[in-house]
PDB file of C-alpha atoms in Angstrom:
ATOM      1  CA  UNK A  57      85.679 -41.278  -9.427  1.00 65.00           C
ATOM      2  CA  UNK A  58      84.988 -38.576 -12.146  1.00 69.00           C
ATOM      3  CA  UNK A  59      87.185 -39.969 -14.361  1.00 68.00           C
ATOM      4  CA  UNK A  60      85.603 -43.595 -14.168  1.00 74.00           C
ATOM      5  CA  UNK A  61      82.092 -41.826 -14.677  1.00 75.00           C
ATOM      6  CA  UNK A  62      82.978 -40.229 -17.055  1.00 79.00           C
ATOM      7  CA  UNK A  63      84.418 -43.567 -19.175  1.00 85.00           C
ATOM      8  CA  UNK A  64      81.114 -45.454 -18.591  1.00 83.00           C
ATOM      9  CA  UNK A  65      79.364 -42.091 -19.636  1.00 86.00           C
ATOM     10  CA  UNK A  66      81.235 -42.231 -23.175  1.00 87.00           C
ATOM     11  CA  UNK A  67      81.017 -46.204 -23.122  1.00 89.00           C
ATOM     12  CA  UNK A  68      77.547 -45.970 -22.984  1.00 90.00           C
ATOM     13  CA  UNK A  69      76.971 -43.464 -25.213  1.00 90.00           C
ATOM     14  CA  UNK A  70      79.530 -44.938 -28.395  1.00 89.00           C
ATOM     15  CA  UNK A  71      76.868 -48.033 -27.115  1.00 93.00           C
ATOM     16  CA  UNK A  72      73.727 -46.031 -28.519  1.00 95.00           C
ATOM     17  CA  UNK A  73      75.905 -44.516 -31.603  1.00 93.00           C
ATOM     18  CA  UNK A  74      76.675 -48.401 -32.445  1.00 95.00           C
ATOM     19  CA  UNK A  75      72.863 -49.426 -32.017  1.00 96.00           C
ATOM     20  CA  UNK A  76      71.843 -46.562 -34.462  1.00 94.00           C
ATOM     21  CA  UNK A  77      74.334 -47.191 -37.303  1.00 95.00           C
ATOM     22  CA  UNK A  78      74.071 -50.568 -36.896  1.00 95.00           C
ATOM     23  CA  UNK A  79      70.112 -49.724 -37.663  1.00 95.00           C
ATOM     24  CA  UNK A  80      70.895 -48.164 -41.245  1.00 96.00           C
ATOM     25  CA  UNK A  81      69.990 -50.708 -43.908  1.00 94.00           C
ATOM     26  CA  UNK A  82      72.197 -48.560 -46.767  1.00 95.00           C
ATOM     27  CA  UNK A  83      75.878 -50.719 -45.879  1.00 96.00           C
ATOM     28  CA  UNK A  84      77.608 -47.512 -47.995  1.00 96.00           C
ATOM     29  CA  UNK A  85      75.926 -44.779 -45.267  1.00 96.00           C
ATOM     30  CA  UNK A  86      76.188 -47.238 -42.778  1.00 97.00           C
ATOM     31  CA  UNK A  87      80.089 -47.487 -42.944  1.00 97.00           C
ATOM     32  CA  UNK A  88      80.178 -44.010 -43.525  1.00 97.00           C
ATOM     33  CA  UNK A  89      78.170 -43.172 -40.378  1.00 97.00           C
ATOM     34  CA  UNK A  90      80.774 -45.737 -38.577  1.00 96.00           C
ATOM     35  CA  UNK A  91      83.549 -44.001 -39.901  1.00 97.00           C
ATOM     36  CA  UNK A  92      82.374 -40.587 -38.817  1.00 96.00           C
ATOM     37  CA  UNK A  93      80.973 -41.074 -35.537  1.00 93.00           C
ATOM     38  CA  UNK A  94      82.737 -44.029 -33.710  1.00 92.00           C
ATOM     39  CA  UNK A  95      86.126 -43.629 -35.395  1.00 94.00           C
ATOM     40  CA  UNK A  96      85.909 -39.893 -35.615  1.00 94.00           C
ATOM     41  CA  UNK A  97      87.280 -39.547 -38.900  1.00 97.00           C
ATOM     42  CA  UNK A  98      86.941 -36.267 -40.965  1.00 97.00           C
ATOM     43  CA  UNK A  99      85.021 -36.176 -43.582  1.00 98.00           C
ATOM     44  CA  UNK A 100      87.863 -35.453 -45.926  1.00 97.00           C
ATOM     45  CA  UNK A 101      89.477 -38.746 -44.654  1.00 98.00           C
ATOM     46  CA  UNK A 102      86.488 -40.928 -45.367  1.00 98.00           C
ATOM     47  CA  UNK A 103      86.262 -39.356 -48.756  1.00 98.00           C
ATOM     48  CA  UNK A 104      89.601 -40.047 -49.293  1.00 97.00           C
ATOM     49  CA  UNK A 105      88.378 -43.962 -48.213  1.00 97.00           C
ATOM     50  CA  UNK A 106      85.414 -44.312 -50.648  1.00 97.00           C
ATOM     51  CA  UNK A 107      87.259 -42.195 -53.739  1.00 97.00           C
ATOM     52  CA  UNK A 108      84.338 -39.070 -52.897  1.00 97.00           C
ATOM     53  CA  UNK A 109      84.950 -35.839 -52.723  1.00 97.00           C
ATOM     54  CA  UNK A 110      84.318 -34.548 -49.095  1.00 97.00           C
ATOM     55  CA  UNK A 111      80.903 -32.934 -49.886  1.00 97.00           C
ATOM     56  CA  UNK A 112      79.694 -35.964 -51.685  1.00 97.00           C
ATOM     57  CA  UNK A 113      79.922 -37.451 -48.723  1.00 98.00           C
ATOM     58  CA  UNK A 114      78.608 -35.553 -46.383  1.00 97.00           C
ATOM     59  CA  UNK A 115      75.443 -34.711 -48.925  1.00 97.00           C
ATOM     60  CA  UNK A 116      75.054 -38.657 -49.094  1.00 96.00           C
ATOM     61  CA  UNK A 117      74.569 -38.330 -45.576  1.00 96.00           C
ATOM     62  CA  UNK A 118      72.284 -35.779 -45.383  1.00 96.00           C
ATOM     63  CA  UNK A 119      70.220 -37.000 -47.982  1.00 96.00           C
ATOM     64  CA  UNK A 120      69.731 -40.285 -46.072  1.00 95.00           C
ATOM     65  CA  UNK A 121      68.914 -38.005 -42.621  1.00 92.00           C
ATOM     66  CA  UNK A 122      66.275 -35.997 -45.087  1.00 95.00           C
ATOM     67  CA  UNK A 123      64.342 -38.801 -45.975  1.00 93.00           C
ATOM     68  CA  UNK A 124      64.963 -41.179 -42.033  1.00 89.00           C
ATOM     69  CA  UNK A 125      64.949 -38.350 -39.906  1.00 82.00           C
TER      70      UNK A 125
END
């Protein structure tokens, strides 16, 4: 019974983490955001993807979370 609450607990929640990406208008941060948070990527690895270094990345993202908080 745990276990099964548990799976609609995470379903439900990778639901919400969907809805909010799917909210960014930037496609770049958007994919970058999917990358991160539903396929739990590093952020070396999606540097790696978009030819970034890791910190490029991850200040693209906080720039966008600066200004859409």
């Amino acid at each position: 019974v745990l276990l099964i609450k548990n799976t609609a607990s995470s379903i439900e929640l990778a639901r919400k983490i969907e809805a909010e990406v799917s909210a960014v208008d930037d496609a770049k941060i958007r994919e970058i955001l999917r990358l991160r948070y539903l396929d739990g990527l590093t952020w070396r690895e999606i540097g790696e993807i978009f030819d970034m270094e890791q910190a490029s990345v991850q200040k693209i993202v906080r720039k966008y979370y600066s200004k859409n908080p």
